[in-house]
Coordinates of C-alpha atoms in Angstrom, one line a residue:
M510 CA 37.7 -27.8 3.0
R511 CA 35.7 -24.6 3.0
T512 CA 38.5 -22.9 5.0
E513 CA 41.2 -24.0 2.5
L514 CA 39.1 -22.9 -0.4
S515 CA 38.5 -19.4 1.2
L516 CA 42.3 -18.9 1.7
I517 CA 43.2 -20.1 -1.8
L518 CA 40.6 -17.8 -3.3
D519 CA 42.3 -14.9 -1.5
L520 CA 45.5 -15.9 -3.1
I521 CA 44.2 -15.3 -6.6
T522 CA 42.3 -12.1 -5.6
D523 CA 44.0 -8.7 -5.9
L524 CA 43.8 -7.5 -2.2
P525 CA 45.9 -5.1 -0.2
L526 CA 48.3 -6.8 2.3
S527 CA 46.3 -5.5 5.3
M528 CA 43.0 -7.0 4.0
R529 CA 44.5 -10.3 2.9
A530 CA 46.3 -10.7 6.3
Q531 CA 43.2 -9.8 8.3
R532 CA 41.1 -12.3 6.4
L533 CA 43.7 -14.9 7.0
V534 CA 43.8 -14.6 10.7
R535 CA 40.0 -14.4 11.0
T536 CA 39.6 -17.5 8.9
L537 CA 42.1 -19.4 10.9
R538 CA 40.5 -18.4 14.2
E539 CA 37.2 -19.8 13.0
R540 CA 38.9 -23.0 11.7
F541 CA 40.7 -23.7 15.0
S542 CA 38.0 -22.4 17.3
C543 CA 40.5 -20.5 19.4
D544 CA 40.4 -17.1 21.1
A545 CA 43.2 -15.3 19.1
V546 CA 45.3 -15.6 16.0
G547 CA 48.3 -13.5 15.2
L548 CA 50.3 -13.0 12.0
L549 CA 53.7 -11.4 12.8
R550 CA 56.4 -10.2 10.5
S551 CA 60.1 -10.7 11.3
E552 CA 62.0 -7.4 11.5
G553 CA 65.6 -7.6 12.8
D554 CA 65.5 -9.1 16.3
A555 CA 61.7 -8.7 16.7
L556 CA 58.3 -9.7 15.5
I557 CA 55.9 -7.0 14.4
P558 CA 52.1 -7.7 14.2
V559 CA 50.7 -7.5 10.7
A560 CA 47.2 -8.7 11.6
L561 CA 45.6 -9.9 14.8
D562 CA 42.1 -11.3 15.6
G563 CA 40.9 -11.6 19.2
L564 CA 43.5 -9.4 20.8
A565 CA 43.3 -5.9 22.3
S566 CA 43.7 -3.1 19.7
E567 CA 46.9 -1.8 21.4
A568 CA 48.6 -5.2 20.7
M569 CA 49.0 -4.1 17.0
G570 CA 51.4 -1.4 18.1
R571 CA 53.7 -3.7 20.1
R572 CA 57.1 -4.8 19.0
F573 CA 57.9 -8.3 20.4
V574 CA 61.7 -8.6 20.8
L575 CA 62.6 -12.3 20.5
G576 CA 65.1 -12.1 23.3
Q577 CA 62.4 -11.0 25.7
H578 CA 59.7 -13.5 24.6
P579 CA 61.0 -17.1 24.7
R580 CA 57.8 -18.6 23.2
L581 CA 58.1 -16.5 20.1
A582 CA 61.9 -17.2 20.0
K583 CA 61.2 -21.0 20.1
I584 CA 58.6 -20.8 17.4
M585 CA 61.0 -18.9 15.1
S586 CA 63.8 -21.3 15.8
A587 CA 61.7 -24.3 14.6
R588 CA 60.5 -25.2 11.1
E589 CA 57.6 -27.3 12.5
P590 CA 54.6 -26.2 14.6
V591 CA 55.4 -25.7 18.3
R592 CA 52.8 -26.3 21.0
F593 CA 53.0 -24.9 24.6
V594 CA 50.7 -27.2 26.6
P595 CA 48.6 -25.9 29.5
G596 CA 50.8 -25.4 32.6
D597 CA 53.9 -24.6 30.6
P598 CA 55.7 -22.0 32.7
T599 CA 57.2 -20.1 29.7
P600 CA 55.5 -16.6 29.7
D601 CA 53.1 -16.0 26.8
P602 CA 53.4 -12.6 25.1
Y603 CA 49.6 -12.3 24.9
D604 CA 48.8 -12.9 28.5
G605 CA 46.2 -10.4 29.5
L606 CA 45.7 -9.1 26.0
L607 CA 43.0 -11.5 24.8
D608 CA 39.4 -10.5 24.4
Q609 CA 38.1 -9.1 27.7
R610 CA 34.6 -10.7 27.4
W611 CA 35.9 -13.1 30.1
G612 CA 35.9 -10.3 32.6
E613 CA 39.2 -10.0 34.4
P614 CA 42.3 -10.4 32.3
L615 CA 43.5 -14.0 32.1
P616 CA 46.7 -15.7 31.0
V617 CA 46.7 -17.9 27.9
H618 CA 46.3 -21.6 28.7
D619 CA 46.9 -23.2 25.3
C620 CA 49.3 -21.9 22.6
L621 CA 50.3 -23.1 19.1
G622 CA 52.7 -21.4 16.7
V623 CA 54.6 -22.0 13.6
S624 CA 57.3 -20.0 11.7
L625 CA 56.7 -18.9 8.2
Y626 CA 59.3 -19.0 5.4
V627 CA 59.0 -17.1 2.1
E628 CA 61.4 -18.2 -0.7
G629 CA 63.5 -20.1 1.8
R630 CA 64.0 -17.2 4.3
P631 CA 62.2 -16.6 7.6
W632 CA 59.4 -14.2 7.1
G633 CA 57.6 -14.3 10.5
A634 CA 55.2 -16.5 12.4
L635 CA 51.6 -17.5 13.0
T636 CA 50.4 -17.8 16.6
L637 CA 47.2 -19.4 17.9
D638 CA 46.1 -18.9 21.5
A639 CA 43.2 -20.1 23.6
L640 CA 42.1 -19.5 27.2
P641 CA 40.5 -22.9 27.8
D642 CA 42.8 -25.9 28.5
R643 CA 43.4 -28.5 25.8
T644 CA 41.9 -26.5 23.0
F645 CA 44.4 -27.7 20.4
T646 CA 44.8 -31.4 19.4
T647 CA 47.4 -33.4 17.6
R648 CA 45.3 -33.0 14.4
D649 CA 45.5 -29.3 14.8
I650 CA 49.2 -29.4 14.9
T651 CA 49.3 -31.3 11.6
A652 CA 46.7 -29.0 10.1
L653 CA 48.7 -25.9 11.1
S654 CA 51.6 -27.1 9.0
A655 CA 49.4 -27.0 5.9
Y656 CA 47.9 -23.7 6.7
A657 CA 51.4 -22.3 7.3
Q658 CA 52.2 -23.1 3.7
I659 CA 49.1 -21.3 2.5
A660 CA 49.9 -18.3 4.8
A661 CA 53.5 -18.1 3.4
A662 CA 52.2 -18.2 -0.2
S663 CA 49.7 -15.5 0.7
M664 CA 52.5 -13.2 2.0
R665 CA 54.6 -13.9 -1.0
V666 CA 51.8 -12.9 -3.4
S667 CA 51.3 -9.7 -1.4
R668 CA 54.9 -8.9 -1.7
L669 CA 55.0 -9.5 -5.4
E670 CA 51.8 -7.4 -5.8
E671 CA 53.4 -4.5 -3.8
D672 CA 56.7 -4.7 -5.8
Y673 CA 54.6 -4.5 -9.0
R674 CA 52.6 -1.5 -7.7
S675 CA 55.8 0.2 -6.6
L676 CA 57.3 -0.3 -10.0
K677 CA 54.2 1.3 -11.6
L678 CA 54.5 4.2 -9.3
L679 CA 58.1 4.7 -10.1
R680 CA 57.2 4.7 -13.8
G681 CA 54.8 7.6 -13.2
M682 CA 51.6 5.5 -13.2
Q683 CA 48.8 6.3 -10.7
S684 CA 48.3 3.9 -7.8
D685 CA 46.6 4.2 -4.5
A686 CA 47.8 0.9 -3.3
M687 CA 51.1 2.0 -1.7
A688 CA 49.3 2.7 1.5
S689 CA 49.3 -1.1 2.1
V690 CA 53.1 -1.4 2.0
P691 CA 54.4 -2.1 5.5
H692 CA 55.5 1.0 7.3
D693 CA 58.9 1.6 8.8
A694 CA 59.3 0.0 12.2
Q695 CA 59.4 3.3 14.1
I696 CA 56.2 4.7 12.5
V697 CA 53.1 3.3 14.1
G698 CA 49.7 4.1 12.7
Q699 CA 46.8 2.7 10.6
S700 CA 44.4 5.6 10.5
A701 CA 43.2 7.2 7.2
V702 CA 45.2 10.4 7.9
M703 CA 48.4 8.4 8.5
R704 CA 47.9 6.3 5.3
A705 CA 47.4 9.5 3.4
L706 CA 50.5 11.1 5.0
L707 CA 52.7 8.1 4.1
S708 CA 51.4 8.0 0.6
E709 CA 52.3 11.7 0.3
L710 CA 55.8 11.1 1.7
D711 CA 56.3 8.3 -0.9
V712 CA 55.7 10.8 -3.6
A713 CA 58.0 13.4 -2.0
S714 CA 60.8 10.9 -1.2
D715 CA 61.5 10.1 -4.8
S716 CA 62.4 13.6 -5.8
D717 CA 65.2 16.0 -4.7
L718 CA 62.7 18.8 -3.9
P719 CA 63.1 20.5 -0.5
V720 CA 60.4 19.3 1.9
L721 CA 58.9 21.3 4.8
L722 CA 57.3 19.3 7.5
L723 CA 54.7 21.3 9.4
G724 CA 53.1 20.2 12.6
E725 CA 52.7 20.7 16.4
T726 CA 55.4 19.9 18.9
G727 CA 55.6 16.2 19.7
V728 CA 54.1 14.7 16.5
G729 CA 57.3 13.0 15.5
K730 CA 58.5 15.1 12.5
E731 CA 62.0 13.7 12.9
L732 CA 60.7 10.2 12.2
F733 CA 59.0 11.3 9.0
A734 CA 62.1 13.2 7.9
L735 CA 64.1 9.9 8.4
R736 CA 61.4 8.0 6.3
I737 CA 61.8 10.5 3.5
H738 CA 65.6 9.9 3.5
R739 CA 65.3 6.2 3.7
H740 CA 62.9 6.0 0.8
S741 CA 64.9 8.4 -1.4
P742 CA 67.7 7.7 -3.9
R743 CA 70.1 9.2 -1.3
A744 CA 69.2 6.4 1.3
D745 CA 72.8 5.0 1.2
K746 CA 74.3 8.5 1.9
P747 CA 74.3 10.3 5.3
M748 CA 71.4 12.1 6.9
I749 CA 72.6 14.9 9.1
H750 CA 70.3 16.2 11.8
V751 CA 70.6 19.9 12.9
N752 CA 68.5 21.1 15.8
C753 CA 68.3 24.8 14.9
A754 CA 66.7 25.7 18.2
A755 CA 69.8 24.4 20.1
L756 CA 72.3 26.4 18.0
P757 CA 73.8 29.4 19.8
E758 CA 73.8 32.3 17.4
S759 CA 77.6 32.8 18.0
L760 CA 78.3 29.3 16.8
A761 CA 75.5 28.6 14.3
E762 CA 77.5 29.8 11.3
S763 CA 80.5 27.6 12.2
E764 CA 78.3 24.6 12.9
L765 CA 76.4 24.8 9.6
F766 CA 79.1 26.0 7.2
G767 CA 82.4 25.0 8.9
H768 CA 85.6 27.1 9.5
L769 CA 89.3 27.2 8.8
K770 CA 92.0 27.0 11.5
G771 CA 92.4 30.4 13.1
A772 CA 89.1 31.8 11.7
F773 CA 88.1 32.8 15.2
S774 CA 89.4 32.4 18.8
G775 CA 89.3 28.7 19.6
A776 CA 89.3 27.5 16.0
G777 CA 92.4 25.2 16.3
A778 CA 91.9 23.2 13.2
D779 CA 89.9 23.2 9.9
R780 CA 86.4 21.8 10.4
A781 CA 83.7 20.9 7.9
G782 CA 80.2 22.1 8.8
R783 CA 77.0 20.1 8.9
I784 CA 76.0 21.0 5.4
E785 CA 79.3 19.6 4.0
A786 CA 78.8 16.5 6.1
A787 CA 75.5 15.9 4.4
D788 CA 77.0 16.1 0.9
E789 CA 75.2 13.7 -1.5
G790 CA 72.8 13.0 1.3
T791 CA 70.0 14.7 3.3
L792 CA 70.2 17.7 5.7
F793 CA 67.4 17.8 8.2
L794 CA 66.9 21.2 9.7
D795 CA 64.7 20.7 12.7
E796 CA 62.9 23.7 14.2
V797 CA 64.1 25.8 11.2
G798 CA 62.0 28.7 12.3
E799 CA 64.5 29.3 15.1
L800 CA 67.5 30.1 12.8
P801 CA 68.9 33.6 13.3
L802 CA 68.3 36.0 10.4
S803 CA 72.0 36.3 9.6
I804 CA 72.2 32.5 9.1
Q805 CA 69.0 32.5 7.1
A806 CA 70.6 34.7 4.4
K807 CA 73.7 32.5 4.1
L808 CA 71.6 29.3 4.0
L809 CA 69.5 30.8 1.2
R810 CA 72.7 31.3 -0.9
T811 CA 73.5 27.7 -0.3
L812 CA 70.1 26.6 -1.5
Q813 CA 70.3 28.8 -4.6
N814 CA 73.9 28.1 -5.7
G815 CA 74.7 24.7 -4.1
E816 CA 77.7 26.2 -2.4
V817 CA 79.0 26.6 1.1
Q818 CA 81.8 28.9 2.3
R819 CA 83.6 28.1 5.5
L820 CA 84.4 30.9 7.9
G821 CA 87.8 32.3 7.0
E822 CA 87.8 30.7 3.5
D823 CA 87.8 32.8 0.3
R824 CA 86.5 30.2 -2.1
P825 CA 83.2 28.4 -1.9
R826 CA 82.9 24.6 -2.0
R827 CA 80.3 22.8 -4.1
V828 CA 77.8 20.6 -2.2
N829 CA 74.9 18.5 -3.4
V830 CA 72.4 18.3 -0.5
R831 CA 68.7 17.6 -0.2
I832 CA 67.0 19.7 2.4
V833 CA 64.2 18.5 4.7
A834 CA 63.1 21.1 7.2
A835 CA 60.6 21.0 10.0
T836 CA 58.9 23.6 12.2
N837 CA 56.0 23.9 14.7
R838 CA 55.8 27.6 14.0
N839 CA 53.6 29.5 11.7
L840 CA 56.3 30.8 9.4
T841 CA 54.0 33.0 7.4
E842 CA 53.3 34.9 10.6
N843 CA 57.0 35.0 11.3
I844 CA 57.6 36.5 7.9
K845 CA 55.1 39.3 8.6
S846 CA 56.8 40.1 11.9
G847 CA 60.2 40.1 10.2
R848 CA 61.6 37.0 12.1
F849 CA 61.8 34.8 9.0
R850 CA 62.9 35.6 5.4
A851 CA 60.1 35.1 2.8
D852 CA 62.6 34.1 0.1
L853 CA 64.0 31.3 2.3
Y854 CA 60.5 30.2 3.2
H855 CA 59.6 29.7 -0.4
R856 CA 62.9 27.8 -1.0
L857 CA 62.2 25.4 1.9
S858 CA 58.5 24.9 1.3
V859 CA 58.6 23.6 -2.3
Y860 CA 56.9 20.5 -1.0
P861 CA 55.1 21.3 2.3
V862 CA 53.7 18.3 4.2
H863 CA 51.4 18.6 7.2
V864 CA 52.0 16.0 10.0
P865 CA 48.6 15.6 11.8
P866 CA 48.4 15.9 15.6
L867 CA 47.6 12.8 17.6
R868 CA 44.0 13.9 18.3
E869 CA 43.3 13.6 14.6
R870 CA 44.8 10.1 14.3
G871 CA 41.9 8.3 16.1
G872 CA 42.7 4.8 17.1
D873 CA 46.4 5.2 16.4
V874 CA 46.7 6.3 20.0
L875 CA 46.1 2.7 21.1
L876 CA 48.7 1.4 18.7
L877 CA 51.2 3.9 20.0
A878 CA 50.3 3.1 23.5
G879 CA 50.9 -0.6 22.8
R880 CA 54.4 0.2 21.6
F881 CA 55.2 2.2 24.7
L882 CA 53.6 -0.5 26.9
E883 CA 55.9 -3.1 25.5
L884 CA 59.0 -0.9 26.0
N885 CA 58.0 -0.2 29.7
R886 CA 57.1 -3.9 30.3
A887 CA 60.6 -4.9 29.3
R888 CA 62.2 -2.0 31.2
L889 CA 60.4 -2.7 34.4
G890 CA 60.8 -6.5 34.1
L891 CA 57.1 -7.3 34.1
H892 CA 55.5 -10.4 32.8
S893 CA 52.5 -8.6 31.3
L894 CA 51.5 -5.0 31.1
R895 CA 48.1 -4.0 29.7
L896 CA 45.4 -1.3 29.6
S897 CA 42.0 -1.7 31.2
Q898 CA 39.0 -1.0 29.0
A899 CA 38.4 2.3 31.0
T900 CA 42.0 3.3 30.3
Q901 CA 41.6 2.6 26.6
Q902 CA 38.6 4.9 26.6
A903 CA 40.5 7.6 28.5
L904 CA 43.3 7.5 26.0
T905 CA 41.0 7.8 23.0
S906 CA 39.0 10.5 24.6
Y907 CA 41.9 12.8 25.5
A908 CA 43.0 15.6 23.1
W909 CA 46.8 15.1 23.6
P910 CA 48.0 18.7 23.4
G911 CA 51.6 17.3 23.8
N912 CA 51.0 14.7 21.1
I913 CA 53.0 11.5 20.9
R914 CA 55.6 12.8 23.4
E915 CA 52.9 13.4 26.0
L916 CA 51.5 9.9 25.4
E917 CA 54.9 8.3 25.8
H918 CA 55.4 10.1 29.1
A919 CA 51.8 9.3 30.3
I920 CA 52.3 5.5 29.6
S921 CA 55.8 5.5 31.3
R922 CA 54.4 7.2 34.3
A923 CA 51.4 4.9 34.6
A924 CA 53.5 1.8 34.0
L925 CA 55.7 2.8 37.0
R926 CA 52.7 3.4 39.2
A927 CA 51.0 0.2 38.2
A928 CA 54.2 -1.8 38.8
S929 CA 54.7 -0.3 42.2
R930 CA 51.2 -1.5 43.3
K931 CA 51.6 -5.1 42.0
T932 CA 51.8 -8.0 44.4
S933 CA 53.7 -11.2 44.1
R934 CA 50.5 -12.8 42.8
D935 CA 50.0 -10.2 40.0
V936 CA 51.3 -11.9 36.9
I937 CA 49.3 -9.5 34.7
V938 CA 49.7 -5.8 35.6
T939 CA 46.8 -3.5 34.5
I940 CA 47.0 0.2 34.1
E941 CA 43.9 2.1 35.3
P942 CA 42.9 5.6 34.1
E943 CA 43.9 7.4 37.3
M944 CA 47.5 6.2 36.9
L945 CA 47.9 8.2 33.6
G946 CA 47.8 11.6 35.3
L947 CA 46.0 13.3 32.4
D948 CA 44.6 16.8 32.7
P949 CA 40.8 16.4 33.1
D950 CA 40.2 19.8 31.4
V951 CA 41.7 18.4 28.2
I952 CA 39.6 15.4 27.9
G953 CA 36.8 15.8 25.3
Q954 CA 38.1 19.0 23.9
P955 CA 36.1 20.4 20.9
G956 CA 37.3 19.2 17.6
Y957 CA 38.4 15.8 18.8
Q958 CA 36.8 13.3 16.5
G959 CA 37.4 10.1 18.5
K960 CA 38.0 8.0 15.4
G961 CA 39.3 4.4 15.7
L962 CA 41.5 2.2 13.6
G963 CA 41.0 2.7 9.9
D964 CA 38.8 5.7 10.7
E965 CA 36.1 3.7 12.4
D966 CA 34.6 5.6 15.3
V967 CA 35.8 4.2 18.6
N968 CA 32.4 5.3 20.0
A969 CA 30.4 3.8 17.2
D970 CA 29.4 0.7 19.2
T971 CA 28.2 3.0 22.0
G972 CA 26.3 5.1 19.4
R973 CA 24.7 2.1 17.8
R974 CA 23.6 0.7 21.1
A975 CA 22.1 4.1 22.1
S976 CA 20.3 4.3 18.7
Q977 CA 19.0 0.7 19.0
D978 CA 17.8 1.4 22.6
R979 CA 15.8 4.3 21.3
L980 CA 14.3 2.1 18.6
N981 CA 13.6 -0.8 21.1
P982 CA 12.8 0.7 24.5
G983 CA 13.8 -1.6 27.3
M984 CA 15.9 -3.9 25.1
Q985 CA 19.5 -4.3 26.1
V986 CA 21.7 -4.7 23.1
M987 CA 25.0 -6.6 23.6
G988 CA 28.3 -6.4 21.7
L989 CA 28.5 -8.3 18.4
R990 CA 31.0 -10.9 19.7
H991 CA 29.0 -11.5 22.8
A992 CA 25.8 -11.9 20.8
T993 CA 27.5 -14.3 18.4
D994 CA 28.8 -16.4 21.2
Q995 CA 25.3 -16.5 22.8
F996 CA 23.7 -17.5 19.5
Q997 CA 26.3 -20.3 19.0
R998 CA 25.8 -21.5 22.6
E999 CA 22.1 -21.8 22.1
C1000 CA 22.4 -23.6 18.8
I1001 CA 24.8 -26.2 20.3
Q1002 CA 22.6 -26.7 23.3
Q1003 CA 19.5 -27.2 21.1
A1004 CA 21.3 -29.6 18.8
L1005 CA 22.5 -31.7 21.8
E1006 CA 19.0 -31.8 23.3
R1007 CA 17.5 -32.7 20.0
H1008 CA 19.9 -35.6 19.6
G1009 CA 19.9 -36.8 23.1
G1010 CA 23.4 -35.6 24.0
N1011 CA 25.0 -37.4 21.0
W1012 CA 27.9 -35.1 20.0
S1013 CA 28.5 -36.7 16.7
A1014 CA 24.8 -36.4 15.6
A1015 CA 24.8 -32.8 16.9
A1016 CA 28.0 -32.0 14.9
R1017 CA 26.4 -33.4 11.7
A1018 CA 23.2 -31.3 12.3
L1019 CA 25.3 -28.2 12.7
D1020 CA 27.5 -29.0 9.7
L1021 CA 30.7 -29.1 11.9
D1022 CA 33.5 -31.4 12.4
A1023 CA 33.0 -33.3 15.7
S1024 CA 36.4 -32.3 17.1
N1025 CA 35.7 -28.6 16.2
L1026 CA 32.3 -28.8 17.9
H1027 CA 33.9 -30.1 21.1
K1028 CA 36.5 -27.3 21.1
L1029 CA 33.9 -24.6 20.4
A1030 CA 31.6 -26.0 23.1
R1031 CA 34.5 -25.9 25.6
R1032 CA 35.3 -22.3 24.7
L1033 CA 31.6 -21.4 25.1
G1034 CA 31.2 -23.3 28.3
V1035 CA 28.6 -25.7 26.8
Q1036 CA 28.2 -29.1 28.5
S1037 CA 26.1 -32.2 27.6
P1038 CA 22.5 -32.0 28.8
A1039 CA 21.8 -34.1 31.9

């Protein structure tokens, strides 16, 4: 009853989606006394985690394609809860990803899931997983049906609240709640700097102002340019991508502005340029700092007058194009050296946006690693691919000079090495730090903050333990989850001893349902006193 009341109270409380979803999975994990609960949103042919409790951090970054995960596909194809009993050979997407307090990674032994429908349409799924056998009962299956209705109502309330906040923002009212709106599938990140960046892009997207994306190589500027376009009034029009660094100077003018037949040798027909192709839409000029000076002057005229003139043509053509440019160069330095026009720079940088490097995004590195792990798991045909705890520490301690591109290559390289060492008995393949091939001189570079998800320090637990050790010499401080389990184990054992091994009496003394006490005891390894 208390569980239902808690979830219902969340329905009538104004909460961001991320907070409401996290409270939901945490509450359900306690209610069903299981090891992990996941809330996943349907997106095309895949399920995307919205909130997880009891799973590795990198699992939040994974994208579970239904065609590759038969358990999730079966859950989504049914309207009633689906249970996969212990011994079911169907692979579980969370094998090896559950809490590592058990020591070596273990496969899931008991699984329960249900699809969620919002306003009659499939929204996603709830999944419950447990390592011990026979954790879930027939009563749990019935109860999950009811909780699924509450979960669906909760997601519907979140969507209505977000629609209302979006409407207020469009009307010019101030709101900081847009950070809770689900991100585009390709953009992975929950750190404070990423939430601030996406909020900034929401503001920029709704205008026609030129945007200049600034950032190091490999930070994913193209994805953010695509997000600006998709969230703009021009979203139903084309977005044309021009890699300025790959344009030969001899062909750059023709590529951008087009030409008439016979304008130069080899021009066998009239051809529209990239700018015309983007008419009414968005033109993305990637690596704009590489444009030749001669082309810069002509591009400036297009921005000033809204006109393009094809090579060999006398009259200009009108175009209506929104410009998004990106560069990893310091354009102000290029202006001083005469390699970039100051007037073009000021035209392009009406709305400058800095894309942070990966080393400033803290725990996002694990989410991105999760996305690349899932891609490589499918590519290599592996049942399960995971990171060891030491590897997670290595990833969060590295400064990533090559940013997301370097991370992607490191994970792909490590996945291949790990797969080559697996034996026929290795259902769960684990990546160890030495498989990453990272430069040891880059680890722990000055300036790296080592922040975790939501700007929580990934080393905070280590720091707290060190602080407590100084306050309590000789006292070994354990992790919060481990300490909680030990406390619960002692309480159950004491209650059983006090009541002569009577489980029903012990459950009443602990204010627990008897079936929940049995499940909790099995998970904690508590047995009746002899």
